[in-house]
PDB file of C-alpha atoms and ligand atoms in Angstrom:
ATOM      1  CA  MET A   1       2.179 174.930  38.500  1.00 86.00           C
ATOM      2  CA  LYS A   2       3.595 176.975  35.651  1.00 86.00           C
ATOM      3  CA  ALA A   3       7.147 177.504  36.929  1.00 93.00           C
ATOM      4  CA  PRO A   4      10.183 175.637  35.536  1.00 95.00           C
ATOM      5  CA  ILE A   5      12.308 172.936  37.174  1.00 97.00           C
ATOM      6  CA  GLY A   6      15.933 174.012  37.601  1.00 98.00           C
ATOM      7  CA  VAL A   7      18.672 171.454  37.013  1.00 98.00           C
ATOM      8  CA  ILE A   8      22.322 172.151  37.851  1.00 98.00           C
ATOM      9  CA  ASP A   9      25.605 170.391  37.292  1.00 96.00           C
ATOM     10  CA  SER A  10      29.293 171.166  37.126  1.00 95.00           C
ATOM     11  CA  GLY A  11      29.071 170.756  33.340  1.00 93.00           C
ATOM     12  CA  VAL A  12      27.511 168.441  30.795  1.00 91.00           C
ATOM     13  CA  GLY A  13      27.284 165.342  33.010  1.00 91.00           C
ATOM     14  CA  GLY A  14      23.960 166.345  34.572  1.00 94.00           C
ATOM     15  CA  LEU A  15      22.394 166.163  31.119  1.00 94.00           C
ATOM     16  CA  THR A  16      22.104 162.399  31.800  1.00 91.00           C
ATOM     17  CA  VAL A  17      19.722 163.341  34.635  1.00 95.00           C
ATOM     18  CA  ALA A  18      17.959 166.105  32.661  1.00 96.00           C
ATOM     19  CA  LYS A  19      17.352 163.582  29.878  1.00 94.00           C
ATOM     20  CA  GLU A  20      15.524 161.218  32.248  1.00 94.00           C
ATOM     21  CA  ILE A  21      13.481 164.083  33.740  1.00 95.00           C
ATOM     22  CA  MET A  22      12.467 165.164  30.234  1.00 94.00           C
ATOM     23  CA  ARG A  23      11.603 161.572  29.311  1.00 93.00           C
ATOM     24  CA  HIS A  24       9.469 161.002  32.417  1.00 92.00           C
ATOM     25  CA  LEU A  25       7.971 164.523  32.497  1.00 92.00           C
ATOM     26  CA  PRO A  26       7.734 165.785  28.917  1.00 90.00           C
ATOM     27  CA  ASN A  27       5.385 168.629  29.861  1.00 90.00           C
ATOM     28  CA  GLU A  28       7.725 170.222  32.359  1.00 94.00           C
ATOM     29  CA  GLU A  29       9.753 173.296  31.532  1.00 94.00           C
ATOM     30  CA  ILE A  30      13.459 172.742  32.267  1.00 96.00           C
ATOM     31  CA  ILE A  31      16.188 175.308  32.869  1.00 98.00           C
ATOM     32  CA  TYR A  32      19.627 173.731  33.091  1.00 98.00           C
ATOM     33  CA  ILE A  33      22.881 175.352  34.199  1.00 98.00           C
ATOM     34  CA  GLY A  34      26.164 173.575  33.500  1.00 97.00           C
ATOM     35  CA  ASP A  35      29.171 175.202  35.157  1.00 97.00           C
ATOM     36  CA  THR A  36      31.484 173.980  32.399  1.00 94.00           C
ATOM     37  CA  ALA A  37      34.066 176.734  32.902  1.00 95.00           C
ATOM     38  CA  ARG A  38      34.734 175.537  36.477  1.00 96.00           C
ATOM     39  CA  CYS A  39      34.320 171.783  35.817  1.00 94.00           C
ATOM     40  CA  PRO A  40      35.432 169.423  37.320  1.00 93.00           C
ATOM     41  CA  TYR A  41      34.083 169.928  40.831  1.00 96.00           C
ATOM     42  CA  GLY A  42      35.362 166.486  41.917  1.00 93.00           C
ATOM     43  CA  PRO A  43      38.916 167.471  42.948  1.00 93.00           C
ATOM     44  CA  ARG A  44      37.880 170.847  44.515  1.00 96.00           C
ATOM     45  CA  SER A  45      37.470 171.538  48.226  1.00 96.00           C
ATOM     46  CA  SER A  46      33.991 171.137  49.682  1.00 95.00           C
ATOM     47  CA  GLU A  47      33.893 174.873  50.536  1.00 97.00           C
ATOM     48  CA  GLU A  48      34.505 175.786  46.920  1.00 97.00           C
ATOM     49  CA  VAL A  49      31.952 173.297  45.547  1.00 97.00           C
ATOM     50  CA  ARG A  50      29.387 174.548  48.073  1.00 98.00           C
ATOM     51  CA  LYS A  51      30.003 178.161  47.031  1.00 98.00           C
ATOM     52  CA  PHE A  52      29.673 177.346  43.292  1.00 98.00           C
ATOM     53  CA  THR A  53      26.532 175.260  43.848  1.00 98.00           C
ATOM     54  CA  TRP A  54      24.940 178.092  45.807  1.00 98.00           C
ATOM     55  CA  GLN A  55      25.726 180.506  42.968  1.00 98.00           C
ATOM     56  CA  LEU A  56      23.991 178.253  40.415  1.00 98.00           C
ATOM     57  CA  ALA A  57      21.008 177.691  42.703  1.00 98.00           C
ATOM     58  CA  THR A  58      20.666 181.418  43.425  1.00 98.00           C
ATOM     59  CA  ALA A  59      20.707 182.231  39.693  1.00 98.00           C
ATOM     60  CA  LEU A  60      17.872 179.732  39.170  1.00 98.00           C
ATOM     61  CA  ALA A  61      15.963 181.071  42.170  1.00 98.00           C
ATOM     62  CA  LYS A  62      15.928 184.446  40.382  1.00 98.00           C
ATOM     63  CA  MET A  63      14.371 182.679  37.378  1.00 97.00           C
ATOM     64  CA  ASN A  64      11.498 181.594  39.655  1.00 97.00           C
ATOM     65  CA  ILE A  65      11.937 177.826  39.531  1.00 98.00           C
ATOM     66  CA  LYS A  66       9.503 175.628  41.466  1.00 97.00           C
ATOM     67  CA  MET A  67      12.054 172.889  42.220  1.00 98.00           C
ATOM     68  CA  LEU A  68      15.827 172.416  42.050  1.00 98.00           C
ATOM     69  CA  VAL A  69      17.513 169.188  41.009  1.00 98.00           C
ATOM     70  CA  ILE A  70      21.209 168.993  41.880  1.00 98.00           C
ATOM     71  CA  ALA A  71      22.211 166.668  39.042  1.00 97.00           C
ATOM     72  CA  CYS A  72      25.784 166.390  40.301  1.00 97.00           C
ATOM     73  CA  ASN A  73      26.943 163.910  42.913  1.00 95.00           C
ATOM     74  CA  THR A  74      29.823 166.057  44.168  1.00 95.00           C
ATOM     75  CA  ALA A  75      27.551 169.098  44.600  1.00 97.00           C
ATOM     76  CA  THR A  76      24.799 166.985  46.185  1.00 97.00           C
ATOM     77  CA  ALA A  77      27.306 165.583  48.682  1.00 95.00           C
ATOM     78  CA  VAL A  78      28.313 168.999  49.994  1.00 96.00           C
ATOM     79  CA  ALA A  79      25.403 171.372  49.308  1.00 97.00           C
ATOM     80  CA  LEU A  80      22.098 169.459  49.401  1.00 97.00           C
ATOM     81  CA  ASN A  81      21.527 169.920  53.132  1.00 96.00           C
ATOM     82  CA  SER A  82      22.175 173.661  53.239  1.00 97.00           C
ATOM     83  CA  LEU A  83      20.218 174.360  50.038  1.00 98.00           C
ATOM     84  CA  SER A  84      17.242 172.272  51.201  1.00 97.00           C
ATOM     85  CA  LYS A  85      17.106 174.232  54.436  1.00 98.00           C
ATOM     86  CA  LYS A  86      17.394 177.709  52.943  1.00 97.00           C
ATOM     87  CA  MET A  87      15.818 177.698  49.473  1.00 98.00           C
ATOM     88  CA  PRO A  88      12.102 178.510  49.132  1.00 97.00           C
ATOM     89  CA  PHE A  89      11.521 175.479  46.849  1.00 97.00           C
ATOM     90  CA  PRO A  90      12.164 171.724  47.173  1.00 98.00           C
ATOM     91  CA  VAL A  91      15.695 170.557  46.385  1.00 98.00           C
ATOM     92  CA  ILE A  92      16.376 167.029  45.148  1.00 98.00           C
ATOM     93  CA  GLY A  93      19.857 165.522  44.888  1.00 97.00           C
ATOM     94  CA  VAL A  94      21.101 162.418  43.086  1.00 97.00           C
ATOM     95  CA  ILE A  95      22.701 160.510  45.957  1.00 97.00           C
ATOM     96  CA  PHE A  96      19.659 159.302  47.871  1.00 96.00           C
ATOM     97  CA  PRO A  97      17.874 158.077  44.699  1.00 95.00           C
ATOM     98  CA  GLY A  98      21.066 156.246  43.640  1.00 95.00           C
ATOM     99  CA  ALA A  99      21.433 154.652  47.064  1.00 96.00           C
ATOM    100  CA  ARG A 100      17.791 153.556  47.015  1.00 95.00           C
ATOM    101  CA  ALA A 101      18.148 152.014  43.541  1.00 94.00           C
ATOM    102  CA  ALA A 102      21.169 150.033  44.765  1.00 96.00           C
ATOM    103  CA  ILE A 103      19.374 148.789  47.889  1.00 95.00           C
ATOM    104  CA  LYS A 104      16.495 147.610  45.700  1.00 94.00           C
ATOM    105  CA  ALA A 105      18.869 145.828  43.320  1.00 95.00           C
ATOM    106  CA  THR A 106      21.365 144.123  45.640  1.00 96.00           C
ATOM    107  CA  LYS A 107      20.759 140.552  46.780  1.00 96.00           C
ATOM    108  CA  LYS A 108      23.989 140.161  48.766  1.00 94.00           C
ATOM    109  CA  ASN A 109      23.916 143.629  50.393  1.00 95.00           C
ATOM    110  CA  GLU A 110      27.337 144.352  48.960  1.00 96.00           C
ATOM    111  CA  ILE A 111      27.486 147.554  46.939  1.00 97.00           C
ATOM    112  CA  VAL A 112      30.339 149.310  45.154  1.00 98.00           C
ATOM    113  CA  VAL A 113      30.144 153.098  44.828  1.00 98.00           C
ATOM    114  CA  LEU A 114      32.228 154.706  42.089  1.00 97.00           C
ATOM    115  CA  GLY A 115      32.569 158.490  42.278  1.00 97.00           C
ATOM    116  CA  THR A 116      34.809 161.530  42.121  1.00 95.00           C
ATOM    117  CA  SER A 117      37.358 162.095  44.898  1.00 95.00           C
ATOM    118  CA  GLY A 118      35.019 164.714  46.431  1.00 93.00           C
ATOM    119  CA  THR A 119      32.009 162.400  46.513  1.00 95.00           C
ATOM    120  CA  ILE A 120      33.960 159.439  47.872  1.00 97.00           C
ATOM    121  CA  LYS A 121      35.696 161.586  50.506  1.00 95.00           C
ATOM    122  CA  SER A 122      32.344 162.975  51.693  1.00 94.00           C
ATOM    123  CA  GLY A 123      31.011 159.531  52.628  1.00 96.00           C
ATOM    124  CA  ALA A 124      27.579 160.693  51.427  1.00 96.00           C
ATOM    125  CA  TYR A 125      26.702 157.405  49.716  1.00 96.00           C
ATOM    126  CA  GLU A 126      27.656 155.346  52.782  1.00 96.00           C
ATOM    127  CA  GLU A 127      25.428 157.616  54.869  1.00 96.00           C
ATOM    128  CA  ALA A 128      22.480 157.370  52.451  1.00 96.00           C
ATOM    129  CA  ILE A 129      22.817 153.572  52.153  1.00 96.00           C
ATOM    130  CA  ALA A 130      23.130 153.132  55.930  1.00 96.00           C
ATOM    131  CA  ALA A 131      19.971 155.208  56.409  1.00 95.00           C
ATOM    132  CA  LEU A 132      18.121 152.769  54.153  1.00 93.00           C
ATOM    133  CA  ASN A 133      19.683 149.501  55.273  1.00 88.00           C
ATOM    134  CA  THR A 134      22.190 149.286  58.100  1.00 85.00           C
ATOM    135  CA  SER A 135      23.437 145.821  57.136  1.00 91.00           C
ATOM    136  CA  SER A 136      24.698 146.806  53.660  1.00 94.00           C
ATOM    137  CA  LYS A 137      28.413 146.740  53.027  1.00 95.00           C
ATOM    138  CA  VAL A 138      29.665 149.634  50.896  1.00 97.00           C
ATOM    139  CA  ILE A 139      32.911 149.529  48.925  1.00 98.00           C
ATOM    140  CA  PRO A 140      33.785 153.093  47.795  1.00 98.00           C
ATOM    141  CA  LEU A 141      36.232 153.732  44.961  1.00 98.00           C
ATOM    142  CA  ALA A 142      37.321 157.134  43.631  1.00 97.00           C
ATOM    143  CA  CYS A 143      37.893 157.182  39.856  1.00 97.00           C
ATOM    144  CA  PRO A 144      39.555 160.566  39.223  1.00 95.00           C
ATOM    145  CA  THR A 145      40.481 159.829  35.604  1.00 95.00           C
ATOM    146  CA  PHE A 146      36.943 159.063  34.396  1.00 95.00           C
ATOM    147  CA  VAL A 147      35.547 162.620  34.164  1.00 92.00           C
ATOM    148  CA  PRO A 148      38.467 163.895  32.029  1.00 89.00           C
ATOM    149  CA  LEU A 149      37.941 160.910  29.685  1.00 89.00           C
ATOM    150  CA  VAL A 150      34.318 161.876  29.116  1.00 87.00           C
ATOM    151  CA  GLU A 151      34.980 165.613  28.971  1.00 78.00           C
ATOM    152  CA  SER A 152      37.602 165.048  26.276  1.00 80.00           C
ATOM    153  CA  ASN A 153      35.133 162.919  24.310  1.00 78.00           C
ATOM    154  CA  GLU A 154      37.437 159.878  24.570  1.00 86.00           C
ATOM    155  CA  TYR A 155      35.011 157.623  26.402  1.00 88.00           C
ATOM    156  CA  GLU A 156      34.271 155.132  23.648  1.00 88.00           C
ATOM    157  CA  GLY A 157      37.630 153.760  22.477  1.00 91.00           C
ATOM    158  CA  GLU A 158      40.318 151.336  23.597  1.00 96.00           C
ATOM    159  CA  PHE A 159      42.145 153.947  25.681  1.00 96.00           C
ATOM    160  CA  ALA A 160      39.035 154.489  27.823  1.00 97.00           C
ATOM    161  CA  ARG A 161      38.466 150.745  28.126  1.00 97.00           C
ATOM    162  CA  ASN A 162      42.009 150.182  29.398  1.00 97.00           C
ATOM    163  CA  MET A 163      41.733 153.087  31.816  1.00 97.00           C
ATOM    164  CA  VAL A 164      38.499 151.701  33.251  1.00 98.00           C
ATOM    165  CA  MET A 165      39.961 148.175  33.564  1.00 98.00           C
ATOM    166  CA  GLU A 166      43.011 149.509  35.385  1.00 98.00           C
ATOM    167  CA  THR A 167      41.054 151.814  37.721  1.00 98.00           C
ATOM    168  CA  LEU A 168      38.651 149.052  38.722  1.00 98.00           C
ATOM    169  CA  LEU A 169      41.417 146.479  39.390  1.00 98.00           C
ATOM    170  CA  PRO A 170      41.169 146.946  43.200  1.00 97.00           C
ATOM    171  CA  LEU A 171      37.619 145.548  42.974  1.00 97.00           C
ATOM    172  CA  LYS A 172      38.935 142.149  41.840  1.00 95.00           C
ATOM    173  CA  LYS A 173      39.490 141.119  45.462  1.00 95.00           C
ATOM    174  CA  GLU A 174      36.045 142.306  46.604  1.00 95.00           C
ATOM    175  CA  GLN A 175      32.663 140.561  46.755  1.00 95.00           C
ATOM    176  CA  PHE A 176      29.699 142.613  45.454  1.00 97.00           C
ATOM    177  CA  ASP A 177      26.705 142.296  43.177  1.00 97.00           C
ATOM    178  CA  THR A 178      25.793 145.950  42.548  1.00 98.00           C
ATOM    179  CA  VAL A 179      27.677 149.029  41.384  1.00 98.00           C
ATOM    180  CA  ILE A 180      26.391 152.597  41.707  1.00 97.00           C
ATOM    181  CA  LEU A 181      27.678 155.011  39.094  1.00 96.00           C
ATOM    182  CA  GLY A 182      28.002 157.812  41.643  1.00 96.00           C
ATOM    183  CA  CYS A 183      29.003 160.439  39.126  1.00 95.00           C
ATOM    184  CA  THR A 184      27.010 162.011  36.325  1.00 91.00           C
ATOM    185  CA  HIS A 185      29.677 161.246  33.712  1.00 91.00           C
ATOM    186  CA  TYR A 186      30.023 157.537  34.393  1.00 93.00           C
ATOM    187  CA  PRO A 187      26.917 156.330  32.490  1.00 91.00           C
ATOM    188  CA  LEU A 188      28.902 157.189  29.351  1.00 90.00           C
ATOM    189  CA  LEU A 189      31.541 154.652  30.441  1.00 95.00           C
ATOM    190  CA  GLN A 190      28.949 152.070  31.488  1.00 95.00           C
ATOM    191  CA  LYS A 191      29.831 149.567  28.763  1.00 96.00           C
ATOM    192  CA  HIS A 192      33.485 149.413  29.903  1.00 97.00           C
ATOM    193  CA  ILE A 193      32.514 149.357  33.589  1.00 98.00           C
ATOM    194  CA  GLU A 194      30.127 146.447  32.984  1.00 98.00           C
ATOM    195  CA  GLU A 195      32.864 144.577  31.176  1.00 97.00           C
ATOM    196  CA  ALA A 196      35.291 145.191  34.048  1.00 98.00           C
ATOM    197  CA  VAL A 197      32.969 143.961  36.812  1.00 98.00           C
ATOM    198  CA  GLY A 198      31.465 141.045  34.895  1.00 97.00           C
ATOM    199  CA  PRO A 199      27.995 139.994  33.751  1.00 96.00           C
ATOM    200  CA  HIS A 200      26.597 139.044  37.181  1.00 95.00           C
ATOM    201  CA  VAL A 201      26.944 142.532  38.637  1.00 97.00           C
ATOM    202  CA  LYS A 202      24.213 145.172  38.230  1.00 97.00           C
ATOM    203  CA  VAL A 203      25.510 148.589  37.243  1.00 97.00           C
ATOM    204  CA  LEU A 204      23.102 151.418  38.097  1.00 95.00           C
ATOM    205  CA  SER A 205      22.968 155.154  37.613  1.00 91.00           C
ATOM    206  CA  SER A 206      20.771 157.427  39.705  1.00 89.00           C
ATOM    207  CA  ALA A 207      19.396 159.384  36.732  1.00 91.00           C
ATOM    208  CA  GLU A 208      16.184 157.430  36.261  1.00 89.00           C
ATOM    209  CA  GLU A 209      15.508 157.038  39.993  1.00 91.00           C
ATOM    210  CA  THR A 210      16.009 160.802  40.454  1.00 96.00           C
ATOM    211  CA  ALA A 211      13.496 161.544  37.684  1.00 96.00           C
ATOM    212  CA  GLN A 212      11.020 159.283  39.466  1.00 94.00           C
ATOM    213  CA  ASP A 213      11.563 161.225  42.706  1.00 95.00           C
ATOM    214  CA  VAL A 214      10.898 164.476  40.873  1.00 97.00           C
ATOM    215  CA  ASN A 215       7.711 163.020  39.400  1.00 95.00           C
ATOM    216  CA  GLU A 216       6.490 161.690  42.748  1.00 94.00           C
ATOM    217  CA  TYR A 217       7.142 164.996  44.498  1.00 96.00           C
ATOM    218  CA  LEU A 218       5.300 167.003  41.838  1.00 95.00           C
ATOM    219  CA  ASP A 219       2.445 164.520  41.905  1.00 93.00           C
ATOM    220  CA  TYR A 220       2.071 164.505  45.661  1.00 94.00           C
ATOM    221  CA  HIS A 221       2.181 168.304  45.899  1.00 93.00           C
ATOM    222  CA  HIS A 222       0.030 168.916  42.782  1.00 93.00           C
ATOM    223  CA  MET A 223       2.869 170.855  41.190  1.00 92.00           C
ATOM    224  CA  HIS A 224       2.890 169.413  37.666  1.00 90.00           C
ATOM    225  CA  HIS A 225       3.070 171.865  34.795  1.00 84.00           C
ATOM    226  CA  PRO A 226      -0.186 172.365  32.851  1.00 78.00           C
ATOM    227  CA  ILE A 227       0.206 170.617  29.507  1.00 72.00           C
ATOM    228  CA  GLU A 228      -0.865 173.584  27.414  1.00 66.00           C
ATOM    229  CA  GLU A 229       1.947 175.714  28.853  1.00 64.00           C
ATOM    230  CA  LYS A 230       4.741 173.449  27.622  1.00 62.00           C
ATOM    231  CA  LYS A 231       7.964 175.267  26.740  1.00 73.00           C
ATOM    232  CA  THR A 232      11.273 174.181  25.213  1.00 89.00           C
ATOM    233  CA  PRO A 233      14.183 173.622  27.602  1.00 96.00           C
ATOM    234  CA  VAL A 234      16.790 176.332  28.086  1.00 98.00           C
ATOM    235  CA  PHE A 235      20.410 175.456  28.774  1.00 98.00           C
ATOM    236  CA  TYR A 236      22.956 177.834  30.282  1.00 98.00           C
ATOM    237  CA  THR A 237      26.670 177.199  30.307  1.00 97.00           C
ATOM    238  CA  THR A 238      29.553 179.107  31.890  1.00 98.00           C
ATOM    239  CA  GLY A 239      31.789 177.736  29.116  1.00 95.00           C
ATOM    240  CA  SER A 240      31.649 177.549  25.337  1.00 94.00           C
ATOM    241  CA  VAL A 241      28.112 177.787  23.941  1.00 96.00           C
ATOM    242  CA  PRO A 242      28.889 175.979  20.622  1.00 95.00           C
ATOM    243  CA  ILE A 243      30.547 173.009  22.401  1.00 92.00           C
ATOM    244  CA  PHE A 244      27.742 172.765  24.945  1.00 94.00           C
ATOM    245  CA  LYS A 245      25.122 173.011  22.189  1.00 96.00           C
ATOM    246  CA  THR A 246      26.752 170.167  20.240  1.00 92.00           C
ATOM    247  CA  ILE A 247      26.708 167.930  23.325  1.00 90.00           C
ATOM    248  CA  VAL A 248      23.129 168.868  24.317  1.00 94.00           C
ATOM    249  CA  GLU A 249      21.864 168.117  20.825  1.00 95.00           C
ATOM    250  CA  LYS A 250      23.750 164.796  20.638  1.00 90.00           C
ATOM    251  CA  TRP A 251      22.932 163.457  24.115  1.00 89.00           C
ATOM    252  CA  LEU A 252      19.348 164.723  24.324  1.00 93.00           C
ATOM    253  CA  GLU A 253      18.589 164.128  20.646  1.00 93.00           C
ATOM    254  CA  LEU A 254      17.363 167.724  20.260  1.00 93.00           C
ATOM    255  CA  GLN A 255      17.449 169.923  17.199  1.00 93.00           C
ATOM    256  CA  ASN A 256      18.489 173.527  17.536  1.00 94.00           C
ATOM    257  CA  ALA A 257      18.709 173.510  21.344  1.00 96.00           C
ATOM    258  CA  ASP A 258      18.394 176.861  23.136  1.00 97.00           C
ATOM    259  CA  VAL A 259      21.857 177.237  24.721  1.00 98.00           C
ATOM    260  CA  ARG A 260      22.871 180.516  26.381  1.00 98.00           C
ATOM    261  CA  THR A 261      25.799 181.860  28.289  1.00 98.00           C
ATOM    262  CA  ILE A 262      25.920 182.708  32.003  1.00 98.00           C
ATOM    263  CA  SER A 263      28.814 183.730  34.225  1.00 97.00           C
ATOM    264  CA  PHE A 264      29.686 183.786  37.921  1.00 97.00           C
ATOM    265  CA  LYS A 265      32.517 185.409  39.859  1.00 88.00           C
TER     266      LYS A 265
HETATM  267  N1  DGL B 301      29.097 166.159  37.989  1.00 70.80           N
HETATM  268  C1  DGL B 301      30.147 165.582  38.796  1.00 70.80           C
HETATM  269  C2  DGL B 301      29.570 164.493  39.704  1.00 70.80           C
HETATM  270  O1  DGL B 301      28.525 163.924  39.451  1.00 70.80           O
HETATM  271  C3  DGL B 301      31.242 165.006  37.951  1.00 70.80           C
HETATM  272  C4  DGL B 301      32.079 166.021  37.246  1.00 70.80           C
HETATM  273  C5  DGL B 301      32.876 166.886  38.190  1.00 70.80           C
HETATM  274  O2  DGL B 301      33.809 166.411  38.861  1.00 70.80           O
HETATM  275  O3  DGL B 301      32.569 168.056  38.238  1.00 70.80           O
HETATM  276  O4  DGL B 301      30.179 164.186  40.690  1.00 70.80           O
END
């Protein structure tokens, strides 16, 4: 099928998911929208996040996508159900794939979920994990300072390390063997998170598992893009094009990425 796959996020974080989709499905055409101007979604009300997510999805619907990937945990938590019901194409979120990866990985059935305040408040991971395995214990922890660390490009140094150590202190008294990075930005802090939880704990992101879901769906429904029609990805941002372009090119290892502006009211 010749149509593109739409990928949306509150900003740059969903590029971690887009990267895996592009790695697994190099022949697919990708259109990405990052709502950088209104990022972060994490501390916003669910009504507001739902409204913004619908705006991004509607813009992509007008670009005739064949599938939508909500590459944002906060947006998946509040808008996946309504979008799946109403949009004329399949909609895939990142929470169920993340939950499934954790269930596969855990031996003790004790899973920590790290996420934004919005995601943790929604209980969406608990719900997805319970649907897969009712005996799993879930320990949710909101990490509101992590997204600003990544957005301000401060995720590599000592300051970030200390912030991660301090935020994850409440986990010291808990038993668990698996951590889900339930936010698109957290894979960039993975090194510090792994150090904080110790070497015997598996730290997983849903990006790869989501890309596999996309692949399986396209396979099953014979919706893969014909190889000869391959196009370069297009990235839209509601914020600064030069900043977004720099990040896209660095994270996705692309040269001269096609980054454009888009706006919503
Ligand atoms: N993309 C968001 C998520 O995965 C993180 C950034 C935000 O709060 O908007 O939850």
